[in-house]
CSV table of C-alpha atoms in Angstrom, one decimal:
chain,number,residue,atom,x,y,z
A,1,MET,CA,-76.7,-0.1,-25.4
A,2,THR,CA,-79.8,-0.9,-23.4
A,3,ARG,CA,-82.5,1.8,-23.5
A,4,GLU,CA,-85.8,2.7,-22.0
A,5,ILE,CA,-87.9,5.8,-22.9
A,6,ARG,CA,-91.1,6.3,-21.0
A,7,LEU,CA,-93.7,9.1,-21.1
A,8,THR,CA,-96.0,8.7,-18.2
A,9,SER,CA,-98.9,10.5,-16.5
A,10,GLU,CA,-97.9,8.8,-13.2
A,11,GLN,CA,-95.7,10.4,-10.5
A,12,ILE,CA,-92.0,9.6,-10.9
A,13,VAL,CA,-90.8,7.8,-7.7
A,14,GLU,CA,-87.1,8.1,-7.7
A,15,SER,CA,-86.5,5.2,-5.3
A,16,SER,CA,-88.4,2.8,-7.6
A,17,TRP,CA,-86.6,4.2,-10.5
A,18,ILE,CA,-83.2,3.5,-9.0
A,19,ALA,CA,-84.4,0.0,-7.9
A,20,SER,CA,-85.1,-0.8,-11.5
A,21,ARG,CA,-81.7,0.2,-12.8
A,22,PRO,CA,-80.4,-2.5,-15.1
A,23,ILE,CA,-77.5,-4.5,-13.7
A,24,LEU,CA,-74.5,-3.8,-15.9
A,25,VAL,CA,-71.1,-5.4,-15.9
A,26,ASP,CA,-68.2,-2.9,-15.5
A,27,SER,CA,-70.3,0.2,-15.5
A,28,GLY,CA,-68.2,2.6,-13.5
A,29,ALA,CA,-70.2,5.7,-14.0
A,30,CYS,CA,-73.8,6.6,-13.8
A,31,VAL,CA,-75.0,10.2,-14.4
A,32,CYS,CA,-78.5,11.0,-13.4
A,33,PHE,CA,-80.4,14.2,-14.2
A,34,VAL,CA,-83.6,15.0,-12.3
A,35,GLY,CA,-85.5,18.0,-13.6
A,36,SER,CA,-88.3,19.3,-11.4
A,37,VAL,CA,-91.0,21.9,-11.8
A,38,ARG,CA,-90.1,25.1,-10.2
A,39,GLY,CA,-92.6,27.1,-8.2
A,40,THR,CA,-92.2,30.3,-10.2
A,41,GLU,CA,-92.2,31.3,-13.9
A,42,HIS,CA,-90.8,34.7,-14.9
A,43,GLY,CA,-90.8,35.6,-11.2
A,44,ALA,CA,-94.5,34.8,-10.7
A,45,PRO,CA,-95.6,31.9,-8.6
A,46,ILE,CA,-97.2,28.9,-10.4
A,47,LEU,CA,-98.9,25.8,-9.0
A,48,GLY,CA,-97.3,23.5,-11.6
A,49,ILE,CA,-97.0,22.7,-15.2
A,50,LEU,CA,-99.3,20.9,-17.6
A,51,TYR,CA,-97.2,18.8,-20.1
A,52,GLU,CA,-98.6,17.7,-23.4
A,53,ALA,CA,-96.8,15.4,-25.9
A,54,TYR,CA,-97.3,14.0,-29.3
A,55,ASP,CA,-96.6,10.6,-27.9
A,56,ALA,CA,-95.6,8.5,-31.0
A,57,MET,CA,-93.5,11.2,-32.4
A,58,ALA,CA,-91.8,11.9,-29.0
A,59,GLN,CA,-90.9,8.3,-28.7
A,60,HIS,CA,-89.5,8.2,-32.2
A,61,GLN,CA,-87.5,11.4,-31.8
A,62,PHE,CA,-86.1,10.2,-28.4
A,63,HIS,CA,-85.0,7.0,-30.1
A,64,LYS,CA,-83.3,9.0,-32.9
A,65,ILE,CA,-81.4,11.0,-30.3
A,66,LEU,CA,-80.3,7.7,-28.6
A,67,ASP,CA,-79.2,6.3,-32.0
A,68,GLN,CA,-77.0,9.4,-32.4
A,69,ILE,CA,-75.6,8.9,-28.8
A,70,GLU,CA,-74.9,5.3,-29.5
A,71,SER,CA,-72.9,6.1,-32.6
A,72,ARG,CA,-70.9,8.7,-30.7
A,73,TRP,CA,-70.1,7.5,-27.2
A,74,PRO,CA,-69.6,4.0,-25.7
A,75,ILE,CA,-72.7,4.1,-23.5
A,76,GLN,CA,-74.0,1.0,-21.8
A,77,SER,CA,-77.5,2.1,-20.8
A,78,ILE,CA,-79.8,5.1,-21.1
A,79,ARG,CA,-83.1,5.4,-19.3
A,80,LEU,CA,-85.5,8.3,-19.5
A,81,VAL,CA,-88.9,9.0,-18.0
A,82,HIS,CA,-90.8,12.2,-18.8
A,83,ARG,CA,-94.1,13.2,-17.1
A,84,ILE,CA,-97.1,14.1,-19.1
A,85,GLY,CA,-100.2,15.9,-17.7
A,86,ARG,CA,-100.3,18.0,-14.5
A,87,VAL,CA,-97.1,18.1,-12.5
A,88,CYS,CA,-97.1,20.1,-9.3
A,89,ALA,CA,-94.3,22.5,-8.4
A,90,GLY,CA,-91.5,20.6,-6.7
A,91,GLN,CA,-92.2,17.3,-8.4
A,92,PRO,CA,-89.8,15.8,-11.0
A,93,SER,CA,-90.9,16.1,-14.6
A,94,ILE,CA,-88.0,14.3,-16.1
A,95,VAL,CA,-85.3,11.8,-15.0
A,96,VAL,CA,-82.5,10.8,-17.3
A,97,GLU,CA,-79.9,8.1,-16.4
A,98,VAL,CA,-76.8,7.4,-18.5
A,99,THR,CA,-74.5,4.6,-17.5
A,100,SER,CA,-71.1,3.9,-19.0
A,101,THR,CA,-67.7,2.5,-18.1
A,102,HIS,CA,-66.1,6.0,-17.6
A,103,ARG,CA,-67.7,9.2,-16.5
A,104,ALA,CA,-66.8,11.7,-19.2
A,105,GLU,CA,-69.0,10.1,-21.9
A,106,ALA,CA,-71.9,9.7,-19.4
A,107,PHE,CA,-71.8,13.4,-18.6
A,108,GLU,CA,-71.6,14.3,-22.3
A,109,ALA,CA,-74.3,12.0,-23.5
A,110,CYS,CA,-76.7,13.0,-20.7
A,111,GLN,CA,-76.3,16.7,-21.5
A,112,PHE,CA,-76.6,16.0,-25.3
A,113,LEU,CA,-79.8,14.1,-24.7
A,114,ILE,CA,-81.4,16.9,-22.8
A,115,GLU,CA,-80.3,19.6,-25.3
A,116,GLU,CA,-81.5,17.6,-28.2
A,117,MET,CA,-84.8,16.8,-26.5
A,118,LYS,CA,-85.4,20.6,-26.1
A,119,GLN,CA,-84.9,21.1,-29.8
A,120,ARG,CA,-86.7,18.1,-31.3
A,121,VAL,CA,-89.0,16.1,-29.0
A,122,PRO,CA,-92.6,17.2,-29.3
A,123,ILE,CA,-93.5,18.0,-25.7
A,124,TRP,CA,-95.0,21.3,-24.6
A,125,LYS,CA,-95.7,22.9,-21.4
A,126,GLN,CA,-98.3,25.3,-20.0
A,127,PRO,CA,-98.1,26.9,-16.5
A,128,LEU,CA,-100.9,26.1,-14.1
A,129,LEU,CA,-101.8,29.3,-12.2
B,1,MET,CA,-105.6,13.7,-52.2
B,2,THR,CA,-106.8,13.8,-48.6
B,3,VAL,CA,-104.6,14.5,-45.6
B,4,GLN,CA,-105.3,14.8,-41.9
B,5,VAL,CA,-104.0,17.8,-40.0
B,6,GLN,CA,-103.6,17.6,-36.3
B,7,PHE,CA,-102.6,20.4,-33.9
B,8,PHE,CA,-100.7,20.5,-30.6
B,9,SER,CA,-100.2,22.9,-27.8
B,10,TYR,CA,-101.9,26.3,-28.2
B,11,PHE,CA,-102.4,25.6,-31.9
B,12,LYS,CA,-105.3,23.4,-30.8
B,13,GLN,CA,-107.2,26.6,-29.9
B,14,LEU,CA,-106.6,28.2,-33.3
B,15,ALA,CA,-108.0,25.2,-35.2
B,16,THR,CA,-111.7,24.9,-35.7
B,17,GLU,CA,-111.5,21.2,-35.8
B,18,ASP,CA,-108.7,18.8,-34.6
B,19,PRO,CA,-107.9,16.7,-36.5
B,20,LEU,CA,-108.9,18.5,-39.7
B,21,THR,CA,-109.4,16.7,-43.0
B,22,LEU,CA,-108.0,18.6,-46.0
B,23,VAL,CA,-108.3,17.9,-49.7
B,24,LEU,CA,-105.2,19.0,-51.6
B,25,PRO,CA,-104.1,18.8,-55.2
B,26,GLN,CA,-101.8,16.0,-56.1
B,27,HIS,CA,-98.1,16.8,-55.4
B,28,ALA,CA,-99.0,19.5,-52.9
B,29,THR,CA,-96.2,20.3,-50.5
B,30,VAL,CA,-96.1,21.2,-46.9
B,31,GLU,CA,-95.9,24.9,-47.9
B,32,ASP,CA,-99.0,24.5,-50.0
B,33,LEU,CA,-100.8,23.0,-47.1
B,34,LEU,CA,-99.8,25.9,-44.8
B,35,THR,CA,-101.0,28.4,-47.4
B,36,CYS,CA,-104.2,26.6,-47.8
B,37,LEU,CA,-104.8,26.6,-44.0
B,38,ARG,CA,-104.0,30.3,-43.7
B,39,THR,CA,-106.5,31.1,-46.4
B,40,ARG,CA,-109.3,28.8,-45.3
B,41,TYR,CA,-109.0,29.3,-41.6
B,42,PRO,CA,-108.3,32.9,-40.6
B,43,LYS,CA,-107.3,32.0,-37.1
B,44,LEU,CA,-104.5,29.9,-38.4
B,45,ALA,CA,-103.1,33.0,-40.3
B,46,THR,CA,-100.7,33.5,-37.4
B,47,LEU,CA,-98.9,30.3,-38.3
B,48,ASN,CA,-95.5,31.5,-39.2
B,49,ARG,CA,-91.9,30.5,-39.7
B,50,SER,CA,-91.5,29.2,-36.2
B,51,THR,CA,-94.3,26.7,-36.8
B,52,LEU,CA,-93.0,23.2,-36.7
B,53,VAL,CA,-94.4,20.7,-39.2
B,54,ALA,CA,-94.2,16.9,-39.0
B,55,VAL,CA,-95.5,14.3,-41.4
B,56,GLY,CA,-96.1,11.2,-39.5
B,57,VAL,CA,-93.4,11.1,-36.8
B,58,GLU,CA,-90.7,13.0,-38.8
B,59,TYR,CA,-90.1,16.7,-39.1
B,60,ALA,CA,-90.9,17.9,-42.6
B,61,ALA,CA,-89.4,20.7,-44.7
B,62,PRO,CA,-91.6,23.2,-46.5
B,63,ASN,CA,-90.9,21.7,-49.9
B,64,GLN,CA,-91.7,18.1,-48.8
B,65,VAL,CA,-94.3,16.6,-51.1
B,66,LEU,CA,-97.4,15.2,-49.3
B,67,HIS,CA,-99.1,11.9,-50.1
B,68,GLU,CA,-102.6,10.5,-49.7
B,69,ALA,CA,-103.5,9.8,-46.1
B,70,ASP,CA,-100.5,11.6,-44.7
B,71,VAL,CA,-101.0,12.8,-41.1
B,72,VAL,CA,-99.5,16.3,-40.8
B,73,SER,CA,-98.9,17.8,-37.4
B,74,LEU,CA,-98.5,21.5,-36.7
B,75,PHE,CA,-97.1,22.8,-33.4
B,76,PRO,CA,-95.1,25.6,-31.9
B,77,PRO,CA,-91.5,25.2,-30.7
B,78,VAL,CA,-91.1,22.3,-28.3
B,79,GLN,CA,-90.3,22.7,-24.6
B,80,GLY,CA,-89.6,19.3,-23.0
B,81,GLY,CA,-87.8,18.9,-19.7
C,1,MET,CA,-75.3,26.8,-0.6
C,2,THR,CA,-76.0,23.8,1.7
C,3,ARG,CA,-73.3,21.2,1.8
C,4,GLU,CA,-72.6,17.8,3.1
C,5,ILE,CA,-69.3,15.9,2.7
C,6,ARG,CA,-69.1,12.4,4.1
C,7,LEU,CA,-66.4,9.8,4.1
C,8,THR,CA,-67.8,6.5,5.3
C,9,SER,CA,-66.9,2.9,5.7
C,10,GLU,CA,-70.6,1.9,5.5
C,11,GLN,CA,-72.3,0.8,2.3
C,12,ILE,CA,-73.9,3.6,0.3
C,13,VAL,CA,-77.6,2.9,-0.1
C,14,GLU,CA,-78.8,5.1,-2.9
C,15,SER,CA,-82.5,5.0,-1.9
C,16,SER,CA,-81.7,6.4,1.6
C,17,TRP,CA,-79.4,8.9,0.1
C,18,ILE,CA,-82.2,10.2,-2.1
C,19,ALA,CA,-84.7,10.2,0.8
C,20,SER,CA,-82.3,12.5,2.7
C,21,ARG,CA,-82.0,15.1,-0.1
C,22,PRO,CA,-82.6,18.5,1.3
C,23,ILE,CA,-85.9,20.2,0.3
C,24,LEU,CA,-85.0,23.2,-1.7
C,25,VAL,CA,-87.3,26.0,-3.1
C,26,ASP,CA,-87.1,26.5,-6.8
C,27,SER,CA,-84.4,23.9,-7.5
C,28,GLY,CA,-85.2,22.9,-11.0
C,29,ALA,CA,-82.1,20.7,-11.7
C,30,CYS,CA,-80.4,17.9,-9.8
C,31,VAL,CA,-77.4,16.2,-11.2
C,32,CYS,CA,-76.2,13.0,-9.6
C,33,PHE,CA,-73.0,11.1,-10.2
C,34,VAL,CA,-72.7,7.6,-9.0
C,35,GLY,CA,-69.2,6.1,-9.4
C,36,SER,CA,-68.9,2.3,-8.9
C,37,VAL,CA,-66.0,-0.1,-8.5
C,38,ARG,CA,-65.5,-1.9,-11.8
C,39,GLY,CA,-64.8,-5.6,-11.7
C,40,THR,CA,-61.6,-5.3,-13.8
C,41,GLU,CA,-58.4,-3.2,-13.6
C,42,HIS,CA,-56.1,-3.1,-16.6
C,43,GLY,CA,-58.1,-5.9,-18.1
C,44,ALA,CA,-57.6,-8.3,-15.1
C,45,PRO,CA,-60.5,-9.2,-12.8
C,46,ILE,CA,-60.5,-7.7,-9.3
C,47,LEU,CA,-62.7,-8.4,-6.3
C,48,GLY,CA,-62.9,-4.7,-5.3
C,49,ILE,CA,-61.0,-1.8,-4.2
C,50,LEU,CA,-59.6,-0.8,-0.8
C,51,TYR,CA,-59.9,3.0,-0.3
C,52,GLU,CA,-57.8,4.9,2.2
C,53,ALA,CA,-58.1,8.5,3.1
C,54,TYR,CA,-56.4,11.2,5.1
C,55,ASP,CA,-59.7,12.1,6.7
C,56,ALA,CA,-59.2,15.5,8.1
C,57,MET,CA,-57.3,16.7,5.0
C,58,ALA,CA,-59.8,15.1,2.7
C,59,GLN,CA,-62.7,17.0,4.4
C,60,HIS,CA,-60.7,20.2,4.3
C,61,GLN,CA,-59.8,19.8,0.6
C,62,PHE,CA,-63.4,18.9,-0.3
C,63,HIS,CA,-64.6,22.1,1.4
C,64,LYS,CA,-62.0,24.2,-0.4
C,65,ILE,CA,-63.4,22.8,-3.7
C,66,LEU,CA,-66.9,23.6,-2.6
C,67,ASP,CA,-65.8,27.2,-1.7
C,68,GLN,CA,-64.5,27.5,-5.3
C,69,ILE,CA,-67.8,26.2,-6.7
C,70,GLU,CA,-69.8,28.5,-4.5
C,71,SER,CA,-67.9,31.5,-5.8
C,72,ARG,CA,-68.3,30.4,-9.4
C,73,TRP,CA,-71.8,29.0,-9.9
C,74,PRO,CA,-75.2,29.7,-8.3
C,75,ILE,CA,-75.6,26.2,-6.7
C,76,GLN,CA,-78.2,25.5,-4.0
C,77,SER,CA,-76.8,22.3,-2.6
C,78,ILE,CA,-74.0,19.9,-2.9
C,79,ARG,CA,-73.8,16.5,-1.2
C,80,LEU,CA,-71.0,14.0,-1.5
C,81,VAL,CA,-70.4,10.6,0.1
C,82,HIS,CA,-67.2,8.7,-0.6
C,83,ARG,CA,-66.5,5.2,0.6
C,84,ILE,CA,-63.4,4.3,2.7
C,85,GLY,CA,-62.2,0.8,3.3
C,86,ARG,CA,-63.1,-2.3,1.2
C,87,VAL,CA,-65.6,-1.8,-1.6
C,88,CYS,CA,-66.7,-4.8,-3.6
C,89,ALA,CA,-66.8,-4.7,-7.4
C,90,GLY,CA,-70.3,-3.4,-8.5
C,91,GLN,CA,-70.8,-1.3,-5.4
C,92,PRO,CA,-70.8,2.5,-5.4
C,93,SER,CA,-67.7,4.2,-4.1
C,94,ILE,CA,-68.9,7.7,-4.6
C,95,VAL,CA,-72.1,9.6,-5.0
C,96,VAL,CA,-72.2,13.3,-5.8
C,97,GLU,CA,-75.4,15.4,-5.9
C,98,VAL,CA,-75.5,19.0,-7.2
C,99,THR,CA,-78.8,20.9,-7.1
C,100,SER,CA,-79.4,24.3,-8.7
C,101,THR,CA,-82.1,26.3,-10.3
C,102,HIS,CA,-80.9,25.6,-13.9
C,103,ARG,CA,-79.2,22.5,-15.2
C,104,ALA,CA,-76.1,23.9,-16.9
C,105,GLU,CA,-74.4,25.0,-13.7
C,106,ALA,CA,-75.3,21.7,-11.9
C,107,PHE,CA,-73.6,19.7,-14.7
C,108,GLU,CA,-70.5,22.0,-14.7
C,109,ALA,CA,-70.1,22.1,-10.9
C,110,CYS,CA,-70.6,18.3,-10.6
C,111,GLN,CA,-67.9,17.6,-13.1
C,112,PHE,CA,-65.6,20.3,-11.6
C,113,LEU,CA,-65.9,18.7,-8.2
C,114,ILE,CA,-65.0,15.3,-9.4
C,115,GLU,CA,-62.0,16.6,-11.5
C,116,GLU,CA,-60.7,18.6,-8.6
C,117,MET,CA,-61.2,15.7,-6.2
C,118,LYS,CA,-59.0,13.5,-8.4
C,119,GLN,CA,-56.2,16.2,-8.2
C,120,ARG,CA,-56.4,17.3,-4.6
C,121,VAL,CA,-58.3,15.2,-2.2
C,122,PRO,CA,-56.1,12.7,-0.3
C,123,ILE,CA,-57.8,9.4,-1.1
C,124,TRP,CA,-56.0,6.4,-2.5
C,125,LYS,CA,-57.0,3.1,-3.8
C,126,GLN,CA,-55.6,-0.4,-4.0
C,127,PRO,CA,-57.1,-3.3,-5.9
C,128,LEU,CA,-58.3,-6.3,-4.0
C,129,LEU,CA,-57.3,-9.4,-5.9
D,1,MET,CA,-37.5,21.7,16.3
D,2,THR,CA,-39.5,18.5,16.3
D,3,VAL,CA,-42.0,17.6,13.6
D,4,GLN,CA,-44.1,14.5,13.0
D,5,VAL,CA,-44.1,12.8,9.7
D,6,GLN,CA,-47.0,10.6,8.6
D,7,PHE,CA,-47.3,8.4,5.5
D,8,PHE,CA,-50.2,7.3,3.4
D,9,SER,CA,-50.9,4.7,0.7
D,10,TYR,CA,-47.9,2.5,-0.2
D,11,PHE,CA,-45.5,5.1,1.4
D,12,LYS,CA,-46.5,3.4,4.7
D,13,GLN,CA,-44.6,0.3,3.6
D,14,LEU,CA,-41.5,2.4,2.9
D,15,ALA,CA,-41.4,4.0,6.4
D,16,THR,CA,-39.9,2.2,9.3
D,17,GLU,CA,-42.2,4.0,11.7
D,18,ASP,CA,-45.5,5.8,11.1
D,19,PRO,CA,-45.7,8.4,12.4
D,20,LEU,CA,-42.1,9.2,12.5
D,21,THR,CA,-40.7,11.9,14.8
D,22,LEU,CA,-38.0,14.0,13.3
D,23,VAL,CA,-35.7,16.7,14.8
D,24,LEU,CA,-34.8,19.4,12.3
D,25,PRO,CA,-32.8,22.6,12.5
D,26,GLN,CA,-34.8,25.8,12.9
D,27,HIS,CA,-36.2,27.2,9.7
D,28,ALA,CA,-35.9,23.9,7.9
D,29,THR,CA,-38.1,23.7,4.8
D,30,VAL,CA,-40.1,20.9,3.3
D,31,GLU,CA,-37.3,20.2,0.9
D,32,ASP,CA,-34.8,19.9,3.9
D,33,LEU,CA,-37.2,17.4,5.5
D,34,LEU,CA,-37.3,15.3,2.3
D,35,THR,CA,-33.5,15.3,2.0
D,36,CYS,CA,-33.1,14.3,5.6
D,37,LEU,CA,-35.6,11.4,5.2
D,38,ARG,CA,-33.9,10.2,2.0
D,39,THR,CA,-30.5,10.1,3.8
D,40,ARG,CA,-31.7,8.6,7.1
D,41,TYR,CA,-34.1,6.1,5.7
D,42,PRO,CA,-32.8,4.4,2.6
D,43,LYS,CA,-36.2,2.9,1.7
D,44,LEU,CA,-37.6,6.4,1.4
D,45,ALA,CA,-34.9,7.3,-1.2
D,46,THR,CA,-37.6,6.6,-3.9
D,47,LEU,CA,-39.5,9.7,-2.7
D,48,ASN,CA,-39.4,11.8,-5.8
D,49,ARG,CA,-41.0,14.8,-7.5
D,50,SER,CA,-44.4,13.2,-7.7
D,51,THR,CA,-44.5,12.8,-3.9
D,52,LEU,CA,-47.1,15.1,-2.4
D,53,VAL,CA,-46.4,16.9,0.8
D,54,ALA,CA,-48.9,18.4,3.2
D,55,VAL,CA,-48.3,20.4,6.3
D,56,GLY,CA,-51.4,19.9,8.5
D,57,VAL,CA,-54.3,19.8,6.0
D,58,GLU,CA,-52.8,22.0,3.3
D,59,TYR,CA,-50.5,21.1,0.5
D,60,ALA,CA,-47.0,22.5,1.0
D,61,ALA,CA,-44.4,23.7,-1.5
D,62,PRO,CA,-40.8,22.5,-1.2
D,63,ASN,CA,-39.6,25.9,0.1
D,64,GLN,CA,-42.3,26.1,2.8
D,65,VAL,CA,-40.7,26.7,6.2
D,66,LEU,CA,-41.6,24.2,8.9
D,67,HIS,CA,-42.5,25.0,12.5
D,68,GLU,CA,-42.3,23.2,15.8
D,69,ALA,CA,-44.9,20.4,16.1
D,70,ASP,CA,-45.9,20.6,12.5
D,71,VAL,CA,-47.6,17.4,11.2
D,72,VAL,CA,-46.1,16.6,7.7
D,73,SER,CA,-47.8,14.1,5.5
D,74,LEU,CA,-46.2,12.4,2.6
D,75,PHE,CA,-48.1,10.5,0.0
D,76,PRO,CA,-48.2,9.5,-3.7
D,77,PRO,CA,-50.6,11.1,-6.2
D,78,VAL,CA,-54.2,10.9,-5.0
D,79,GLN,CA,-56.9,8.7,-6.7
D,80,GLY,CA,-60.3,9.4,-5.3
D,81,GLY,CA,-63.6,8.4,-7.0
């Protein structure tokens, strides 16, 4: 399984992201998740979100989740980019891409990665008012 | 032994210093470290069961024994995505 | 719910596809599925797949599936493009994009749409040897 | 009454004409149409239970009654994606 995990303070440009997708033989299914900052929190408008991470630990925990995925599903590639710092409302804060031969495992692994991230990966957010 | 304690998210505002250097007795555990912090730094008294603790880049249980030069991180529940 | 269903004999260019994503207020989650033609079928290499559709019925059946989705999940937008005609191995044959406020319903609706398509939408394929 | 029958996928190769114009008795059903086809066009005898039938753009059950000028489509299981 090829893997790429990136925490970045730079804007995520989806078209560049797609252009850099690895070329895989016989990958029939690619599931992408794009999470964006919503303009409201608990009903009140916000300007954006400030993301903070414990970088080294976040990387390590992401890789542990990928190890679990690799042992559970026949996945060909996983790429993930997560924004750190200020992210304006409407902008993507995370993109996950899971590629496999068939679609069922790509959907499962993608959701598993996001769920596990929300439990274990040390990233925090704070609304920007 | 001496360990370093670092804080993330709003825990940073509760700490007087970040990172904080703490001298603990040999074989002190994560729980001992938390007790020590609560006593010495009143603002950190709010640290409770939902506090997450890592030693290095791994999560640590309360009974985990600490070692010289360990880097201990304290933070609230995570919220990536 | 905004919707777009397209059957096309033209190549799907993912970057243009993304550029034309509708701007939605408070859409936190976007799930994309890209299905590509694999280079093998039952273990034997193929050049591609020839897709045929009963166009009017395919459109109608897709819209019936979207009606079901709309009544079941709070989805903001669904876009789908499906290739017709010759599609070379490695090329995308289908892209589905589901946008909603939260991610759970976007994943569910996206998978539901694909499953239902495979049951009901009159599209057929034939390997190109 | 007169109905049109069209074929998709490999069913096209089984049909002598596509579309095919068929004259049926009043109140004929989808099942009647299939029986008629099997009898009149030997190649279509392979049409079986897995054959999907649509009238216009909707799937039709075997007991659905046909009407003048209906467009009936016959095709094998679908395989989009």
